[in-house]
Amino acid sequence: MTDQPMPPTAEHARLSEAQRPDSPWRLWGPYLAGRQWGTVREDYSADGDAWSFFPFDHAHTRAYRWGEDGIAGLTDRFGFLNLGLALWNGHDDRLKERLFGLTNPQGNHGEDVKEYWWHIDGTPTHSYAQVLYRYPQRAFPYDHLVTENAARGLDQDELELTDTGVLDDSRFFDVLVTHAKAGPEDVLVEITATNHGPDPAPLDLLPHLWFRNTWSWGRDERVPRLRLARGPKDESAIIAEHGYLGRYLLVADAEPRILFCDNETNQQATFGVPGGSKHPKDAINAAVVHGDASMVRRGHGTKAAFWWHWDAVAPGESVTIRLRLIRDGDVRTADPFADFDAIRDARHGEADAFYAAVIPADVPPEDAFIARRAFAGLQWCKQIYRYDVRQWLERDPAEPAPPRERLARQPLGRNTSWRHLSLADVISMPDEWEYPWFAAWDLAFHCVALAHVDPDFAKEQLVLMCREWAMHPNGQLPAYEWNFSDVNPPVHAWAAWQVYTIDGSRDQEFLTRVFTKLLFNFGWWVNRKDAEGSNLFEGGFLGMDNVGPFDRSAPLPDGSRLEQSDATSWMAFYCLLMLRIAWELARTQPAWDEVATKFFEHFLAIAEAMDFFGSDNVELWDQEDGFYYDVVVAADGSSQKVRLRSMVGLLPLIGVANMPAWVDATLPDFTGHRAWLQARRPELLDALVHLADGSPDTLSVLTPDRLVRLLRRLVDESEFLAPGGIRSMSAAYREGTTLQLEGADLPVRYVPGASDSRLFGGNSNWRGPIWFPVNVLLTDALRRYAGGMAADVQVEYPAGSGRLIGVAEVADDIDRRLVGLFRIGPDGRRPSDPRDIPTHPLWQAHPTFSEYFHGDTGAGLGATHQTGWTALVAHLVCLRED
């Protein structure tokens, strides 16, 4: 745990009481997923088609096994009791209980949510949180969105909700949901719906309370219970009784009607077979939308809803409902709503004070606003993640035996080599709808931003990925639930170091915990991803799934292999971070001195392979082009460079570290070994350890000459430098190019926007757009160069401009471009807005944090709520040094 002094705000005081995941202030939060259907956890099929096995239409009538989903949801950290919002506009064919989107096969550019909502605010202990959901007043065009997108090709934009016309003339309700905690187990909920349309419109608000179904699977027959009750002043209320959570009271500030049913599958509606519960989970939907109350229960159940109805909400009018969820008996006043407004306003003020302390005071208001919205998204994308792979593979006792194909070894079976993985934790997710599951490298970036507001949570997240019930026994980190065995770039050590330093460089206990586990992970990389022992690595797609001309995860024909510039660069980068951590630990724990020596040796071996030759005389650097390339090595030892300028060739820049001045005086084993190498292999050290007068010694895979040549490419606006950051492929390929590899012609083209190919990934595209995480890694590396071997280097920036600036200034300007994506421009629009976001002030009031960004315009692409790694913008704002 951190011992860093906290600024004197109420939220910081709560954080000091809530350092562990099981702390009371962390019990309740917005941990409910935006989507549970279509996930691997709910897929019990033989073919692994999760989207088809549990589709959106089943979500209304079929009980989930591993989690729940909802709109603006609140749940406990175990995911037992859930509170979410349902709505009806009088026209839809169903209650709006969950967000709608296209599955990966349905979308012409992959999966895509077709709704609009924004994370407005959120504190780390969830003492205060707000989310805004935009609900159409016309019938939601479910079928039209599916059929029209199915008819569109890759050369067309996706049809989005604003394109259908249902939101024209602002015919929508803005529904603002606010959570404010009076105490750890006393949560106030306020829901305000505002009619922005030109005409009166009907509205039903139905906040739902329900238990996750834990009783139908044959592992625990205990059934929790919701039952009708009265509040302290005889208000409408529901008692929730659970064997582990205990007893809670949900009180309504009015006399709404209350409907009950059970969170169980409607067998007839889902599968067309009779039987099952007489009061299934869609009973409330049937009563409200279809006027059929035959399935609702009388006074008790496992799912319930308060029902407010307005025949017509006038234009510009707002309607508000209030709820209070309290530990039964904890109400200290006869009227649970007497102090409601005062508590809500106090928590709002405390959130303001907290972020005023977190975000530097000299940050411009617009940038502070952007950072706060990014931090809010990080809080709302923390979700309860339950998944026991062994139980999932074997299926539950009350269910039919699983298809044999599920148990086959990978690649036929999914995650069959991960039977040890068993998680039931609140985890930072990339996106609450599109990616409602953790991804190891995404999470590492999340933690860097989270460290500014909640360092203890960030540390626990990084350690969690390395725990015995997550990390594979062979040392691999779980990639993501679609394939835990896939290979993500090794950024965990970088994130751990960033979190450690952001938190004041004091928590060596954390650094030791994560470092000792990463030793196993480093060994896995060396043993499994360097097939020839050449120190050149064949990592696979490494997150950049279609950046190359062919699938880099698939085996090459005829025994050929791909030795990757980026995989090798990632390992050099990993090595140097492990070395930096070992240096730090050895300052107070001398035993780590020899470990630092080990990583120094390993870095020299990798850097030598990149700088000189690896197996079969493979050289990744191209002296003529001044760039690094992947190399295809044939079985006979012949090789051919993949001459494509992309992020693959820029990543060697990240393999850099500066040696602190205190190392020589503090670490005798490391210093002695370096002296030994200097005496016996001076040519190696002179090439890889760069000495600069008045600056720290720099370890780098790049010589000063190669650094300058790579920087020329990086800052060239006709290649990588874009108005919004660094492109992932050179714009020199706008008209396309054809690579000839092993007798095949492979066409490649710079694509600044959504992918025009279905190669290797759904809606992702590394062939030109701007990806936030690698941009941040590059600028972080440039600052290390500026603090060492490149302290005196001047760069023409942009290329051809005649303006010379230092390397640190280059990094600063790229960061400004990244932050600038989210600022409202002279045209009244944020560059980062996706294409379908109107310019109306009601829309421009809310920045969107997309998965990646158009390489020319900066427009948001891919997932629209990837506040995870795109929240690094908040990290950049908080590190601002103007």
PDB file of N, CA and C in Angstrom, residues 373-425:
ATOM      1  N   ARG A 373     -13.428  13.908 -17.521  1.00  0.00           N
ATOM      2  CA  ARG A 373     -14.319  12.988 -18.226  1.00  0.00           C
ATOM      3  C   ARG A 373     -13.625  11.648 -18.482  1.00  0.00           C
ATOM      4  N   ALA A 374     -12.347  11.693 -18.819  1.00  0.00           N
ATOM      5  CA  ALA A 374     -11.606  10.448 -19.024  1.00  0.00           C
ATOM      6  C   ALA A 374     -11.523   9.645 -17.729  1.00  0.00           C
ATOM      7  N   PHE A 375     -11.243  10.329 -16.617  1.00  0.00           N
ATOM      8  CA  PHE A 375     -11.208   9.639 -15.328  1.00  0.00           C
ATOM      9  C   PHE A 375     -12.580   9.053 -14.986  1.00  0.00           C
ATOM     10  N   ALA A 376     -13.650   9.782 -15.320  1.00  0.00           N
ATOM     11  CA  ALA A 376     -14.998   9.266 -15.067  1.00  0.00           C
ATOM     12  C   ALA A 376     -15.227   7.974 -15.830  1.00  0.00           C
ATOM     13  N   GLY A 377     -14.768   7.932 -17.100  1.00  0.00           N
ATOM     14  CA  GLY A 377     -14.929   6.716 -17.881  1.00  0.00           C
ATOM     15  C   GLY A 377     -14.190   5.545 -17.274  1.00  0.00           C
ATOM     16  N   LEU A 378     -13.003   5.793 -16.729  1.00  0.00           N
ATOM     17  CA  LEU A 378     -12.267   4.718 -16.059  1.00  0.00           C
ATOM     18  C   LEU A 378     -13.048   4.164 -14.878  1.00  0.00           C
ATOM     19  N   GLN A 379     -13.710   5.044 -14.125  1.00  0.00           N
ATOM     20  CA  GLN A 379     -14.482   4.570 -12.971  1.00  0.00           C
ATOM     21  C   GLN A 379     -15.692   3.758 -13.419  1.00  0.00           C
ATOM     22  N   TRP A 380     -16.390   4.216 -14.462  1.00  0.00           N
ATOM     23  CA  TRP A 380     -17.590   3.519 -14.923  1.00  0.00           C
ATOM     24  C   TRP A 380     -17.266   2.222 -15.653  1.00  0.00           C
ATOM     25  N   CYS A 381     -16.040   2.078 -16.133  1.00  0.00           N
ATOM     26  CA  CYS A 381     -15.669   0.847 -16.836  1.00  0.00           C
ATOM     27  C   CYS A 381     -14.996  -0.169 -15.922  1.00  0.00           C
ATOM     28  N   LYS A 382     -15.027   0.053 -14.630  1.00  0.00           N
ATOM     29  CA  LYS A 382     -14.642  -0.982 -13.671  1.00  0.00           C
ATOM     30  C   LYS A 382     -15.836  -1.930 -13.535  1.00  0.00           C
ATOM     31  N   GLN A 383     -15.638  -3.209 -13.792  1.00  0.00           N
ATOM     32  CA  GLN A 383     -16.751  -4.150 -13.800  1.00  0.00           C
ATOM     33  C   GLN A 383     -16.405  -5.414 -13.035  1.00  0.00           C
ATOM     34  N   ILE A 384     -17.438  -6.021 -12.471  1.00  0.00           N
ATOM     35  CA  ILE A 384     -17.249  -7.307 -11.820  1.00  0.00           C
ATOM     36  C   ILE A 384     -17.049  -8.365 -12.903  1.00  0.00           C
ATOM     37  N   TYR A 385     -15.995  -9.136 -12.768  1.00  0.00           N
ATOM     38  CA  TYR A 385     -15.653 -10.159 -13.763  1.00  0.00           C
ATOM     39  C   TYR A 385     -15.552 -11.501 -13.059  1.00  0.00           C
ATOM     40  N   ARG A 386     -16.509 -12.368 -13.356  1.00  0.00           N
ATOM     41  CA  ARG A 386     -16.528 -13.706 -12.774  1.00  0.00           C
ATOM     42  C   ARG A 386     -16.341 -14.719 -13.894  1.00  0.00           C
ATOM     43  N   TYR A 387     -15.347 -15.577 -13.725  1.00  0.00           N
ATOM     44  CA  TYR A 387     -15.086 -16.589 -14.748  1.00  0.00           C
ATOM     45  C   TYR A 387     -14.177 -17.645 -14.141  1.00  0.00           C
ATOM     46  N   ASP A 388     -14.715 -18.841 -13.953  1.00  0.00           N
ATOM     47  CA  ASP A 388     -13.940 -19.997 -13.518  1.00  0.00           C
ATOM     48  C   ASP A 388     -13.872 -20.931 -14.721  1.00  0.00           C
ATOM     49  N   VAL A 389     -12.717 -20.989 -15.368  1.00  0.00           N
ATOM     50  CA  VAL A 389     -12.618 -21.705 -16.635  1.00  0.00           C
ATOM     51  C   VAL A 389     -12.899 -23.194 -16.468  1.00  0.00           C
ATOM     52  N   ARG A 390     -12.440 -23.799 -15.375  1.00  0.00           N
ATOM     53  CA  ARG A 390     -12.693 -25.231 -15.182  1.00  0.00           C
ATOM     54  C   ARG A 390     -14.195 -25.507 -15.097  1.00  0.00           C
ATOM     55  N   GLN A 391     -14.890 -24.721 -14.279  1.00  0.00           N
ATOM     56  CA  GLN A 391     -16.340 -24.908 -14.182  1.00  0.00           C
ATOM     57  C   GLN A 391     -17.011 -24.650 -15.528  1.00  0.00           C
ATOM     58  N   TRP A 392     -16.552 -23.638 -16.225  1.00  0.00           N
ATOM     59  CA  TRP A 392     -17.139 -23.278 -17.508  1.00  0.00           C
ATOM     60  C   TRP A 392     -16.959 -24.387 -18.539  1.00  0.00           C
ATOM     61  N   LEU A 393     -15.779 -24.982 -18.568  1.00  0.00           N
ATOM     62  CA  LEU A 393     -15.527 -26.061 -19.516  1.00  0.00           C
ATOM     63  C   LEU A 393     -16.329 -27.316 -19.180  1.00  0.00           C
ATOM     64  N   GLU A 394     -16.428 -27.611 -17.892  1.00  0.00           N
ATOM     65  CA  GLU A 394     -17.103 -28.844 -17.475  1.00  0.00           C
ATOM     66  C   GLU A 394     -18.612 -28.701 -17.415  1.00  0.00           C
ATOM     67  N   ARG A 395     -19.111 -27.493 -17.443  1.00  0.00           N
ATOM     68  CA  ARG A 395     -20.520 -27.142 -17.321  1.00  0.00           C
ATOM     69  C   ARG A 395     -21.012 -27.457 -15.908  1.00  0.00           C
ATOM     70  N   ASP A 396     -22.196 -26.990 -15.591  1.00  0.00           N
ATOM     71  CA  ASP A 396     -22.718 -27.107 -14.234  1.00  0.00           C
ATOM     72  C   ASP A 396     -23.523 -28.391 -14.061  1.00  0.00           C
ATOM     73  N   PRO A 397     -23.639 -28.888 -12.812  1.00  0.00           N
ATOM     74  CA  PRO A 397     -24.338 -30.152 -12.562  1.00  0.00           C
ATOM     75  C   PRO A 397     -25.779 -30.163 -13.059  1.00  0.00           C
ATOM     76  N   ALA A 398     -26.471 -29.034 -13.003  1.00  0.00           N
ATOM     77  CA  ALA A 398     -27.879 -28.997 -13.402  1.00  0.00           C
ATOM     78  C   ALA A 398     -28.066 -28.810 -14.907  1.00  0.00           C
ATOM     79  N   GLU A 399     -26.969 -28.691 -15.642  1.00  0.00           N
ATOM     80  CA  GLU A 399     -27.040 -28.457 -17.074  1.00  0.00           C
ATOM     81  C   GLU A 399     -26.609 -29.704 -17.841  1.00  0.00           C
ATOM     82  N   PRO A 400     -26.988 -29.819 -19.109  1.00  0.00           N
ATOM     83  CA  PRO A 400     -26.551 -30.963 -19.917  1.00  0.00           C
ATOM     84  C   PRO A 400     -25.035 -31.009 -20.035  1.00  0.00           C
ATOM     85  N   ALA A 401     -24.508 -32.189 -20.334  1.00  0.00           N
ATOM     86  CA  ALA A 401     -23.062 -32.331 -20.513  1.00  0.00           C
ATOM     87  C   ALA A 401     -22.598 -31.457 -21.669  1.00  0.00           C
ATOM     88  N   PRO A 402     -21.409 -30.876 -21.568  1.00  0.00           N
ATOM     89  CA  PRO A 402     -20.932 -29.972 -22.628  1.00  0.00           C
ATOM     90  C   PRO A 402     -20.585 -30.752 -23.889  1.00  0.00           C
ATOM     91  N   PRO A 403     -20.670 -30.117 -25.039  1.00  0.00           N
ATOM     92  CA  PRO A 403     -20.216 -30.769 -26.276  1.00  0.00           C
ATOM     93  C   PRO A 403     -18.744 -31.152 -26.162  1.00  0.00           C
ATOM     94  N   ARG A 404     -18.398 -32.268 -26.727  1.00  0.00           N
ATOM     95  CA  ARG A 404     -17.017 -32.759 -26.619  1.00  0.00           C
ATOM     96  C   ARG A 404     -16.026 -31.777 -27.227  1.00  0.00           C
ATOM     97  N   GLU A 405     -16.476 -31.062 -28.266  1.00  0.00           N
ATOM     98  CA  GLU A 405     -15.566 -30.136 -28.937  1.00  0.00           C
ATOM     99  C   GLU A 405     -15.050 -29.048 -28.001  1.00  0.00           C
ATOM    100  N   ARG A 406     -15.835 -28.695 -26.981  1.00  0.00           N
ATOM    101  CA  ARG A 406     -15.419 -27.647 -26.039  1.00  0.00           C
ATOM    102  C   ARG A 406     -14.182 -28.048 -25.261  1.00  0.00           C
ATOM    103  N   LEU A 407     -14.016 -29.353 -25.073  1.00  0.00           N
ATOM    104  CA  LEU A 407     -12.927 -29.835 -24.229  1.00  0.00           C
ATOM    105  C   LEU A 407     -11.678 -30.192 -25.020  1.00  0.00           C
ATOM    106  N   ALA A 408     -11.754 -30.038 -26.348  1.00  0.00           N
ATOM    107  CA  ALA A 408     -10.578 -30.329 -27.168  1.00  0.00           C
ATOM    108  C   ALA A 408      -9.489 -29.312 -26.874  1.00  0.00           C
ATOM    109  N   ARG A 409      -8.266 -29.722 -27.133  1.00  0.00           N
ATOM    110  CA  ARG A 409      -7.157 -28.783 -26.929  1.00  0.00           C
ATOM    111  C   ARG A 409      -7.232 -27.662 -27.946  1.00  0.00           C
ATOM    112  N   GLN A 410      -6.714 -26.503 -27.555  1.00  0.00           N
ATOM    113  CA  GLN A 410      -6.687 -25.391 -28.483  1.00  0.00           C
ATOM    114  C   GLN A 410      -5.867 -25.777 -29.719  1.00  0.00           C
ATOM    115  N   PRO A 411      -6.244 -25.290 -30.921  1.00  0.00           N
ATOM    116  CA  PRO A 411      -7.193 -24.198 -31.162  1.00  0.00           C
ATOM    117  C   PRO A 411      -8.652 -24.628 -31.304  1.00  0.00           C
ATOM    118  N   LEU A 412      -8.947 -25.940 -31.277  1.00  0.00           N
ATOM    119  CA  LEU A 412     -10.346 -26.353 -31.442  1.00  0.00           C
ATOM    120  C   LEU A 412     -11.180 -25.945 -30.238  1.00  0.00           C
ATOM    121  N   GLY A 413     -10.682 -26.188 -29.048  1.00  0.00           N
ATOM    122  CA  GLY A 413     -11.368 -25.779 -27.831  1.00  0.00           C
ATOM    123  C   GLY A 413     -10.857 -24.432 -27.369  1.00  0.00           C
ATOM    124  N   ARG A 414     -11.694 -23.695 -26.672  1.00  0.00           N
ATOM    125  CA  ARG A 414     -11.304 -22.351 -26.237  1.00  0.00           C
ATOM    126  C   ARG A 414     -10.834 -22.380 -24.791  1.00  0.00           C
ATOM    127  N   ASN A 415      -9.654 -21.818 -24.547  1.00  0.00           N
ATOM    128  CA  ASN A 415      -9.108 -21.628 -23.194  1.00  0.00           C
ATOM    129  C   ASN A 415      -8.946 -22.928 -22.415  1.00  0.00           C
ATOM    130  N   THR A 416      -8.818 -24.056 -23.127  1.00  0.00           N
ATOM    131  CA  THR A 416      -8.717 -25.341 -22.426  1.00  0.00           C
ATOM    132  C   THR A 416      -7.407 -25.486 -21.651  1.00  0.00           C
ATOM    133  N   SER A 417      -6.406 -24.715 -21.998  1.00  0.00           N
ATOM    134  CA  SER A 417      -5.147 -24.787 -21.253  1.00  0.00           C
ATOM    135  C   SER A 417      -5.108 -23.788 -20.101  1.00  0.00           C
ATOM    136  N   TRP A 418      -6.258 -23.168 -19.797  1.00  0.00           N
ATOM    137  CA  TRP A 418      -6.330 -22.159 -18.732  1.00  0.00           C
ATOM    138  C   TRP A 418      -7.297 -22.586 -17.630  1.00  0.00           C
ATOM    139  N   ARG A 419      -7.351 -23.860 -17.330  1.00  0.00           N
ATOM    140  CA  ARG A 419      -8.301 -24.356 -16.336  1.00  0.00           C
ATOM    141  C   ARG A 419      -8.032 -23.812 -14.941  1.00  0.00           C
ATOM    142  N   HIS A 420      -6.831 -23.318 -14.723  1.00  0.00           N
ATOM    143  CA  HIS A 420      -6.513 -22.752 -13.413  1.00  0.00           C
ATOM    144  C   HIS A 420      -7.150 -21.399 -13.202  1.00  0.00           C
ATOM    145  N   LEU A 421      -7.528 -20.695 -14.309  1.00  0.00           N
ATOM    146  CA  LEU A 421      -7.977 -19.311 -14.184  1.00  0.00           C
ATOM    147  C   LEU A 421      -9.339 -19.254 -13.497  1.00  0.00           C
ATOM    148  N   SER A 422      -9.386 -18.511 -12.416  1.00  0.00           N
ATOM    149  CA  SER A 422     -10.624 -18.365 -11.648  1.00  0.00           C
ATOM    150  C   SER A 422     -10.641 -16.970 -11.049  1.00  0.00           C
ATOM    151  N   LEU A 423     -11.484 -16.118 -11.611  1.00  0.00           N
ATOM    152  CA  LEU A 423     -11.535 -14.722 -11.192  1.00  0.00           C
ATOM    153  C   LEU A 423     -12.944 -14.346 -10.761  1.00  0.00           C
ATOM    154  N   ALA A 424     -13.041 -13.562  -9.720  1.00  0.00           N
ATOM    155  CA  ALA A 424     -14.296 -12.964  -9.268  1.00  0.00           C
ATOM    156  C   ALA A 424     -13.932 -11.616  -8.657  1.00  0.00           C
ATOM    157  N   ASP A 425     -13.538 -10.704  -9.527  1.00  0.00           N
ATOM    158  CA  ASP A 425     -12.943  -9.449  -9.083  1.00  0.00           C
ATOM    159  C   ASP A 425     -13.513  -8.277  -9.865  1.00  0.00           C
TER     160      ASP A 425
END
